[in-house]
XYZ file of C-alpha atoms in Angstrom:
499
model
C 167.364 104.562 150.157
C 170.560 103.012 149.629
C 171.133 99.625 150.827
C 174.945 98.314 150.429
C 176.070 95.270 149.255
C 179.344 93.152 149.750
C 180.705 94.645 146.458
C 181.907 98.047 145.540
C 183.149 100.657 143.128
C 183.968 104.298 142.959
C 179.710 105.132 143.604
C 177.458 103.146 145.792
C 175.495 100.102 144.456
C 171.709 100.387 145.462
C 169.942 97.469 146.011
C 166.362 97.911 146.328
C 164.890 100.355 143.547
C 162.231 100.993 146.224
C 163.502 102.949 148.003
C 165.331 105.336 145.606
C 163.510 108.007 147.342
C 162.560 111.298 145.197
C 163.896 113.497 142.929
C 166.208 116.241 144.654
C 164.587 115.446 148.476
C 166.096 111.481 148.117
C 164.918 109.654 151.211
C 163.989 112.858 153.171
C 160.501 112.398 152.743
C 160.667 109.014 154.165
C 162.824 110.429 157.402
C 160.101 111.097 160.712
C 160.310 114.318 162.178
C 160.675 113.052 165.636
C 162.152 109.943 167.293
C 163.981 109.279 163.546
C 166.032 106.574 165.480
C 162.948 104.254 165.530
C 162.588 104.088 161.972
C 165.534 103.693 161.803
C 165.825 100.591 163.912
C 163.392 99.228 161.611
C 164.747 99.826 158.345
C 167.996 97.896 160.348
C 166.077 95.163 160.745
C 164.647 94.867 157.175
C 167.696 95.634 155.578
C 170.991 94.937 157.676
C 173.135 97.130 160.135
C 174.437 99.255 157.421
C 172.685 101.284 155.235
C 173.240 104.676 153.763
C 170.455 107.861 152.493
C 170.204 110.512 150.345
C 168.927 113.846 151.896
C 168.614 116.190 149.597
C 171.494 115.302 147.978
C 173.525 114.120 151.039
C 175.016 111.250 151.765
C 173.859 109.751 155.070
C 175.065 106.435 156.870
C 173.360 104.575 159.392
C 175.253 102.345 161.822
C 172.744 99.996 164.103
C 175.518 97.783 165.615
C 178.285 98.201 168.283
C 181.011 96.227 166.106
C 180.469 97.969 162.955
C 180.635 101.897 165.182
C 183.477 100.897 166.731
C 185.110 99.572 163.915
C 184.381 102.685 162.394
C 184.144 105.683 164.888
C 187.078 104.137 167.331
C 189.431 102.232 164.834
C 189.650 104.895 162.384
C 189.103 107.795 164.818
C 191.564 109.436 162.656
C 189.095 109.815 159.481
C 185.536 109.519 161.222
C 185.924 112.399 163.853
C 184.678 115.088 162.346
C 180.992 116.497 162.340
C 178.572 117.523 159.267
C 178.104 121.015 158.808
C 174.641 122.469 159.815
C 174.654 125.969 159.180
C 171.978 126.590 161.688
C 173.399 125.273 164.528
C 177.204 125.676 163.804
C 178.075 128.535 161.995
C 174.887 131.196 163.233
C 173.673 129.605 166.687
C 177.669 128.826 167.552
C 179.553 130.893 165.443
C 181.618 128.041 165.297
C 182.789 127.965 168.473
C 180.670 124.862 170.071
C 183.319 122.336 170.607
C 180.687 119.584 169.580
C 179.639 120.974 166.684
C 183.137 121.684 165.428
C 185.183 119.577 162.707
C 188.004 117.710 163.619
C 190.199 120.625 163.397
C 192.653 122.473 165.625
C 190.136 124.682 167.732
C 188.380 121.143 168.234
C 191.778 119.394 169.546
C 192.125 122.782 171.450
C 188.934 122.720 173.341
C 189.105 118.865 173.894
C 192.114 119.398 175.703
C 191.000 121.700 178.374
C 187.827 119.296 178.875
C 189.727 116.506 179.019
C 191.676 118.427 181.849
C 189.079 119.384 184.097
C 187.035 116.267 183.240
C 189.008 112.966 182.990
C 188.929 110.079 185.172
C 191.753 111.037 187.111
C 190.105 114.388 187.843
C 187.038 113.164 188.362
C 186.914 112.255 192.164
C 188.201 115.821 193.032
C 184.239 116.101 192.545
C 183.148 113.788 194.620
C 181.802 115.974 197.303
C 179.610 118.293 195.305
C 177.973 115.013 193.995
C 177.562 114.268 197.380
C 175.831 117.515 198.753
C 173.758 117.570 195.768
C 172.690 114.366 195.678
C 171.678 115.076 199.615
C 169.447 118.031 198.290
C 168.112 115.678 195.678
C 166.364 113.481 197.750
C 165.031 115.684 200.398
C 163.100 117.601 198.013
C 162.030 114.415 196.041
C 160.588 112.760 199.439
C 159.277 116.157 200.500
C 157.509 116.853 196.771
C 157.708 113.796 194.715
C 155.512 115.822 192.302
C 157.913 118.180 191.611
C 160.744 115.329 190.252
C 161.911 116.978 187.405
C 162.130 119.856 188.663
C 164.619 118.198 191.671
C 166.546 116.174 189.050
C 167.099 119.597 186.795
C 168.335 120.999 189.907
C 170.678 118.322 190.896
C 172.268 118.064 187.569
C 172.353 122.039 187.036
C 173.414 122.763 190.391
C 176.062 120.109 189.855
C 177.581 121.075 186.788
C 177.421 124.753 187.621
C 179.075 124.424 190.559
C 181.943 122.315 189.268
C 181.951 125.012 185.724
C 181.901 128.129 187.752
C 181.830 127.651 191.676
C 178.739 128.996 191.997
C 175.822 127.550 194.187
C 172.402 126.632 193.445
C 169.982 126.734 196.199
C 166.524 126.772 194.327
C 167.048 126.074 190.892
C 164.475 128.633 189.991
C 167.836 131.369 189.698
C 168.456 133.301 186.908
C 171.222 131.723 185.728
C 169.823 128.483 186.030
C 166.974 129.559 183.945
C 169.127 131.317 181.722
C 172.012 128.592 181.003
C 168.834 125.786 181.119
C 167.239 127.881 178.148
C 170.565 127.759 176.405
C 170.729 123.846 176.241
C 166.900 123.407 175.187
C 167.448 125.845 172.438
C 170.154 124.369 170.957
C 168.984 120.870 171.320
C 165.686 122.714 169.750
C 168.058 123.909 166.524
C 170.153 120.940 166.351
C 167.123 118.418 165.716
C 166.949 117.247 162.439
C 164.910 118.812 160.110
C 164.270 122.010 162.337
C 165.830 124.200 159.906
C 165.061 123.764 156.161
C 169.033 125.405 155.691
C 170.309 122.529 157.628
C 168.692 120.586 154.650
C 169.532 123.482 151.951
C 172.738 124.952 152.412
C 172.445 127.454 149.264
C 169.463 129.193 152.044
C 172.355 130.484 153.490
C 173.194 133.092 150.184
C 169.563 134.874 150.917
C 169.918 138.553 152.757
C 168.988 138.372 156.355
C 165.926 140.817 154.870
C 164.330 137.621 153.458
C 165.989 135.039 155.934
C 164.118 135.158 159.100
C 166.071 132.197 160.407
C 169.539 134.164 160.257
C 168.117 137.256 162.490
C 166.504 134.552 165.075
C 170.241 133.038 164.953
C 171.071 136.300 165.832
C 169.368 136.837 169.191
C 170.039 133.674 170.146
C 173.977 133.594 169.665
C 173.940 136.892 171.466
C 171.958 135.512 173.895
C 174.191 132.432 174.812
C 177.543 134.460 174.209
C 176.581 137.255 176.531
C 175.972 134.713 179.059
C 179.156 132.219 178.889
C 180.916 135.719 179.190
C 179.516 136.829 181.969
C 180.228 133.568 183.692
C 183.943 133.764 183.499
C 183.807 137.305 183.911
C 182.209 136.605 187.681
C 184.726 134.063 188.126
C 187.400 136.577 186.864
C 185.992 138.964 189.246
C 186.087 136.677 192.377
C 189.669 135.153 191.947
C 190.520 138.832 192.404
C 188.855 139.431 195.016
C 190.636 136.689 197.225
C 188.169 134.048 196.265
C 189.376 130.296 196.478
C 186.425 128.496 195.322
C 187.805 125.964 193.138
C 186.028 125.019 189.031
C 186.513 124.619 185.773
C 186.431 128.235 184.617
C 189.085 128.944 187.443
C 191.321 126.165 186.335
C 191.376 127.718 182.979
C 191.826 130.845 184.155
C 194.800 129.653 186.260
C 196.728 128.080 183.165
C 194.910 130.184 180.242
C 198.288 130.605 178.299
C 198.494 126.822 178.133
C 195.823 125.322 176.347
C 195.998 128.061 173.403
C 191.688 129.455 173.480
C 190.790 132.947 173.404
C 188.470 133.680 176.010
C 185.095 133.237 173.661
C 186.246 129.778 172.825
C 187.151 128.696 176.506
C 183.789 130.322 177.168
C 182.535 128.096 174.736
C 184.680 125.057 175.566
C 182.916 125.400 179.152
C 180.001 126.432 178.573
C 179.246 123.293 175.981
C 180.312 121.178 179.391
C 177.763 122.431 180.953
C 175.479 121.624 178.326
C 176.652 117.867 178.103
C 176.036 117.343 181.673
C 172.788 119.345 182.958
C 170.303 117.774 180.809
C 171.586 114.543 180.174
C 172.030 113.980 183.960
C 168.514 114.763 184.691
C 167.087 113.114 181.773
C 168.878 109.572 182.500
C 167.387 109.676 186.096
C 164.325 110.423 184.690
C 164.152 107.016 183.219
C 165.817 105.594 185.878
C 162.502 105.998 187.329
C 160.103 105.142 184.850
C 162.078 101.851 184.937
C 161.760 101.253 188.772
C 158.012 102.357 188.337
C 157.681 99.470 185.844
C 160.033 96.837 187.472
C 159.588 96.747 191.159
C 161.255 93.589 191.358
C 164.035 95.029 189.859
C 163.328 98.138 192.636
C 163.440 95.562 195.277
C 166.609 93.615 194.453
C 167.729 97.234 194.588
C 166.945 98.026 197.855
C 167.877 94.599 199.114
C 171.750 95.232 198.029
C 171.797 98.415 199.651
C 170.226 97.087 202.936
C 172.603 94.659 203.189
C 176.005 97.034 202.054
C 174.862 100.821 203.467
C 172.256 99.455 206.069
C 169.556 101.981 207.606
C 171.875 104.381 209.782
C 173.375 106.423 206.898
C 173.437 107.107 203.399
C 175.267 105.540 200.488
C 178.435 107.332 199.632
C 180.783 106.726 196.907
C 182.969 104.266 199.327
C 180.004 101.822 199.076
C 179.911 101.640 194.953
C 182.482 98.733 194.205
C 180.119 96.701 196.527
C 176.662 98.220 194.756
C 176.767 96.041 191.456
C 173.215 95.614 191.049
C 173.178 100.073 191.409
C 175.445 100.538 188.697
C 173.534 97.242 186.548
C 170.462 99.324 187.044
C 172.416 102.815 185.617
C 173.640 101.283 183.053
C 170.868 99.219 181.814
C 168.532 102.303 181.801
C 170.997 104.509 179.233
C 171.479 100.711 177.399
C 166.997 100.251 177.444
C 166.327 104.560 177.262
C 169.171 106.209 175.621
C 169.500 109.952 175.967
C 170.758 110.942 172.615
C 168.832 107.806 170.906
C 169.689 109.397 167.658
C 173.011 109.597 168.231
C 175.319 112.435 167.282
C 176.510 111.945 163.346
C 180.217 111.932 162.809
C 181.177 112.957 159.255
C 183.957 111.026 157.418
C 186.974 113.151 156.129
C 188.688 110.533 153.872
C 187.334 107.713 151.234
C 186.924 104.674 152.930
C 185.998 100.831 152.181
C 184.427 98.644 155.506
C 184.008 95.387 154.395
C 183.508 95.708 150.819
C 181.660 98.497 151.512
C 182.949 101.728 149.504
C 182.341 105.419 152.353
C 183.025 108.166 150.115
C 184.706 110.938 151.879
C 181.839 113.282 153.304
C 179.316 110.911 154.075
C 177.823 111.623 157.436
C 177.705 108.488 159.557
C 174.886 107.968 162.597
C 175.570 105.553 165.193
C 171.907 105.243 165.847
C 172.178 104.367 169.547
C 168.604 103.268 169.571
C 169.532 100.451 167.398
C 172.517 99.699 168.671
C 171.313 99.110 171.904
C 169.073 96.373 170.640
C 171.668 94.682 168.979
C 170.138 91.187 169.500
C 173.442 89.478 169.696
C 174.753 92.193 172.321
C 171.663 92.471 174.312
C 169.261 89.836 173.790
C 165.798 90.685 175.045
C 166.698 94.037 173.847
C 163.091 95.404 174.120
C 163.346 94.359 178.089
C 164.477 96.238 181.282
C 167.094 93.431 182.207
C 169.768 94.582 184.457
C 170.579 90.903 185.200
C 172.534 90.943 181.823
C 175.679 92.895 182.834
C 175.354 90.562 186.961
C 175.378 87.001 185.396
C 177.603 85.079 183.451
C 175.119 83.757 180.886
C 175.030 87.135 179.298
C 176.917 88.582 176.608
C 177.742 91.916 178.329
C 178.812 89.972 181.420
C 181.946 90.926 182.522
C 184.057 90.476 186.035
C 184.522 90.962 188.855
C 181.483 92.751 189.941
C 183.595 95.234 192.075
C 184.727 96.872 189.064
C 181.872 95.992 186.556
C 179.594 96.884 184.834
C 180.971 100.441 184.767
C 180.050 103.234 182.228
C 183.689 103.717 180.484
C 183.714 103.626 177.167
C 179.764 102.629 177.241
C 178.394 103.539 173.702
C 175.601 105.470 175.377
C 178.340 108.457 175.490
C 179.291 108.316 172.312
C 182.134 106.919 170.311
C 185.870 107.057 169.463
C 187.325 110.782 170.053
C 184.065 112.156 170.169
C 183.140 110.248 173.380
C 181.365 112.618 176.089
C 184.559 113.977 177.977
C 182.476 114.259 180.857
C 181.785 110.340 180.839
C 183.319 110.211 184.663
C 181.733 112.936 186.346
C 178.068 111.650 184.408
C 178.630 107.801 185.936
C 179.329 108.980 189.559
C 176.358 111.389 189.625
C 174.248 109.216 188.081
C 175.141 105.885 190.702
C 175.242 108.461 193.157
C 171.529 109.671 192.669
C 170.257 105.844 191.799
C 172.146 104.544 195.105
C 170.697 107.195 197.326
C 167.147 107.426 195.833
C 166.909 103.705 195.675
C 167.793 103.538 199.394
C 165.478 106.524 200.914
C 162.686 105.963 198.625
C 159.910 103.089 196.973
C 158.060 104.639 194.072
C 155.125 102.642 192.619
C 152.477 102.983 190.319
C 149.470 104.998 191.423
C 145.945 102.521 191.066
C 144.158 103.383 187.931
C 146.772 105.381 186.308
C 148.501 103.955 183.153
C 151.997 104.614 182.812
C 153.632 104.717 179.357
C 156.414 102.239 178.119
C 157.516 105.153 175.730
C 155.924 108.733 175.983
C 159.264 111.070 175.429
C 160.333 114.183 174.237
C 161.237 115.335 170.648
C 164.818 116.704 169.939
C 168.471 115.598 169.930
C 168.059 114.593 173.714
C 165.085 113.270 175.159
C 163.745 112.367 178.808
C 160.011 111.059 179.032
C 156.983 113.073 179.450
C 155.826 113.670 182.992
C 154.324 110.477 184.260
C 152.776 110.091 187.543
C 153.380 107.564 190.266
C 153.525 106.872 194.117
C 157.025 107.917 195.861
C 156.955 107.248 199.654
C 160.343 107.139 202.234
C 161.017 103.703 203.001
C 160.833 103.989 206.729
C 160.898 106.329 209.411
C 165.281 105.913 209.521
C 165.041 107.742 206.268
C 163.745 110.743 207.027
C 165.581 110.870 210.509
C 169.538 110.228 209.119
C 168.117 112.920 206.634
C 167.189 115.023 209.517
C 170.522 114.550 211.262
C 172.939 115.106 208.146
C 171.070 118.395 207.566
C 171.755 119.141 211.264
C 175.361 117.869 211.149
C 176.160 120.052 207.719
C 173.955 123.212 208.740
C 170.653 122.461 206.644
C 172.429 121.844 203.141
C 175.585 119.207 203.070
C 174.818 116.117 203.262
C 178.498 114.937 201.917
C-alpha cells in the first residue's frame, strides 16, 4: 500500500514499507471481498484521506473526504471523468454500450445527453404524478402486508421507473418484465463487484479462446439476455406510438427526436435501459434503510410524524405541494443515504491526464474511488458520523446546516449520487420519490421493533449496491383516518390512483 506524502516526483513515494503488499498481486490480498469500503474507512483513518494501491499492477486511489472528491472529480471534471476498464462488465456483459461503464468519450457525451433530457430538474416534475400513484400503491400494500416490504418497495421503484422509461404499468410486480429487467440490474451489480471476475483483475485472461474461458461464454448469455430485452422494450413502444398510442416516456421522447441526439437504436436502448437500472434498485434500497433507521430511532420516527400532523393533518395524504414545509422529511432522506449509502463503495472514476493535488503526483490512469462510506464520516463534515442524526442538516450548530429550511436540505449535488459529470442524471426524479415514499409512509404508518427480536445496526448485502438483509419489525396504521382517506382515494381514482 501506497501512502502519499506532501512531496513528489515522476513515481509515487511510499511511505510505510508495510504495506508494500506482494509480489505481482500488490495490495490485492489485503482488499475484502465484500463491503471493501469499510476497510477502507479504516486504512483512512490510520493513514490520511488519500492513499493510493497496487492491484495487480494497478494503480488505485482512494478518496475518503468530500473536499479532496470534489476538488478532484468536480474541479477537474475535465481529466477525472472517465471510468477503468473491466473487461467483464464493459466490453462482454455491455459490449460497451452501458453509458456508466463507458470512458469519457463521445458515445458517453452522447448518451448523457438524452438522460440529461428526459431526466433533469426541469423535467423532473412532469413526473410528479406517477410518483404520486405509486407511492399510493406503496403504502396500501405495506399496511396491508408489512411482511412483504421489499417486495412493495421493489415494486414502487420498478413500477416507477418503468413507467416513466417505457409507459408501461406495473400492477403486481411479479410481471415478466419486472422480473426480467430486475434480473438485469442484480446481474450486473453481481459482475461489476470487485473481484468477481479474476479478468477484471487480469486483463491478459481476455487473449484465452472462449474453449478455455468459461467466463466469456457466460458473458455471452447474459449480454444476449439484457440486449434482447432493452430491444424489445422500445420495440413495444415503437409498436404503440403507431398504433395511436399517447402514453408519454422516455423511450417515446427518444423516439420522437431520435435524429437529434446522434445513438443508434442499441445505444439509446442502452442509454435507457442503464436509467432504469440507476433508479429501480437504488430507490428501493434507500427506503429500505429509511426503515431500519425509523426502526432504530423512534424519536426520530416521532418528530416525523409530528411535522406531518401539523403540515398534511389526518384528512389526506402528503403530496409534493407539502415538501418545502416537510424539512425534518427530507433531513430524514437525506441523512439515511449520508448514515447508509447505496453505492458505499462508490463508483471509481479513472484519470485521463497526469496530475499533481497538493503535492501529490496522479499519474495518468490511476483509478480514483470516492469511497462514499468514508466520506460520509468525514468527522469535520458530519460529526457523530457513526450516528443517525438528522438534526445536523435542521440546526444551525451543524456543519451541513444550511437555510432556509423551505429549500434545504435538498439532495442536489449530494455526494451520495456521485460526483462531478458522472453525478446520477436521475438525481431529481430519485429525491422526489424518495421524500415522496418517506412523507407518505411516515404519515400512514409507526413501525417498531418486535419484543425479543434483535435488529442489526449493519447486516447488508454484498455487491456494488447494497440494501440490508431482511429484518423484522412491527408496522401498524397510525389510526383508523389512515386506512379510511386510503379507502376513499382508491374510491375517488377507481382502486389504483391515489395522485
Amino acid at each position: 500500500m501506497a501512502f502519499m506524502t506532501r512531496r513528489y516526483k515522476r513515481t509515487m513515494i511510499y511511505t510505510d514499507a508495510r504495506f508494500a503488499g506482494v509480489p505481482i498481486l500488490g495490495n490485492l490480498p489485503q482488499v475484502p471481498l465484500t463491503h471493501s469500503w469499510l476497510k477502507f474507512k479504516q486504512w483512512a483513518d490510520q493513514y490520511g484521506p488519500l492513499y493510493s494501491l497496487s492491484l495487480a499492477g494497478n494503480r488505485h486511489v482512494v478518496v475518503s473526504t468530500e473536499k479532496i472528491a470534489n476538488d478532484l472529480l468536480r474541479g477537474r471534471g475535465n481529466i477525472y471523468s472517465s471510468r477503468p476498464h473491466l473487461p467483464m462488465s464493459c466490453e462482454l456483459l455491455s459490449h460497451n454500450l452501458r453509458p456508466v461503464l463507458l470512458p469519457y468519450n463521445d458515445l458517453w457525451r452522447k448518451g448523457r445527453k438524452l438522460m440529461h433530457s428526459l431526466a433533469s430538474e426541469s423535467a423532473a416534475p412532469a413526473y410528479e404524478p406517477v410518483q404520486m400513484r405509486e407511492s399510493f400503491r406503496l403504502l396500501k400494500d405495506l399496511l396491508a402486508d408489512p411482511n412483504n416490504y421489499e417486495t412493495w418497495f421493489e415494486r414502487f421503484s420498478a413500477g416507477l421507473v418503468l413507467q416513466l422509461a417505457y409507459g408501461k404499468t406495473v400492477e403486481t410486480g411479479d410481471e415478466p418484465i419486472v422480473r426480467d429487467i430486475l434480473e438485469v440490474v442484480h446481474t450486473l451489480e453481481r459482475v461489476i463487484s470487485p473481484g468477481a471476475y479474476l479478468v477484471d483483475t487480469f486483463p491478459i485472461l481476455m487473449w484465452l479462446p472462449k474453449w478455455l474461458a468459461p467466463f466469456k461464454r457466460e458473458a455471452d448469455g447474459l449480454h444476449q439476455r439484457e440486449l434482447s430485452l432493452f430491444r424489445k422494450n422500445i420495440d413495444d413502444v415503437r409498436a404503440e406510438i403507431a398504433n395511436g398510442d399517447q402514453t408519454p416516456s422516455f423511450c417515446r421522447s427518444w423516439l420522437e427526436k431520435e435524429h437529434s441526439f446522434g445513438l443508434n437504436t442499441d445505444e439509446a436502448a442502452y442509454a435507457i435501459g442503464t436509467m432504469f437500472e440507476a433508479g429501480a434498485g437504488t430507490t428501493a434500497a434507500a427506503l429500505m434503510s429509511f426503515m431500519l433507521s425509523m426502526v432504530h430511532h423512534p424519536e426520530w420516527q416521532r418528530r416525523l410524524q409530528q411535522e406531518l400532523d401539523a403540515v398534511v393533518g389526518n384528512s389526506r395524504l402528503p403530496d409534493f405541494d407539502d415538501m418545502p414545509r416537510l424539512p425534518t422529511v427530507r433531513a430524514i432522506v437525506k441523512e439515511t443515504l449520508r448514515w447508509r449509502p447505496v453505492t458505499a463503495g462508490g463508483v471509481p472514476h479513472q484519470l485521463i491526464k497526469d496530475d499533481v493535488y497538493e503535492g501529490v503526483f496522479l499519474p495518468a490512469g490511476t483509478s480514483i474511488h470516492a469511497n462514499q462510506w468514508a466520506i460520509h464520516r468525514d468527522a469535520a463534515l458530519y460529526p457523530d458520523a457513526e450516528n443517525f442524526r438528522p438534526e445536523r442538516w435542521l440546526e444551525p450548530c451543524w456543519p451541513t446546516y444550511r437555510e432556509p429550511l423551505t429549500q434545504f436540505p435538498n439532495l442536489q449535488n449530494f455526494s451520495a449520487f456521485g460526483f462531478g459529470r458522472r453525478i446520477c442524471p436521475g438525481q431529481a426524479i430519485a429525491e422526489r420519490s424518495l421524500n415522496i415514499a418517506a412523507a407518505r409512509v411516515g404519515w400512514g404508518c409507526t413501525v417498531s421493533k418486535l419484543k425479543g427480536v434483535e435488529v442489526p445496526l449493519y447486516d447488508y448485502t454484498t455487491g456494488l449496491n447494497v440494501q440490508p438483509n431482511k429484518f423484522r419489525f412491527n408496522l401498524e396504521a397510525r389510526g383508523t383516518h389512515v386506512l379510511k382517506v386510503l379507502g376513499d382515494k382508491a374510491k375517488d381514482s377507481g382502486g389504483s390512483n391515489g395522485a
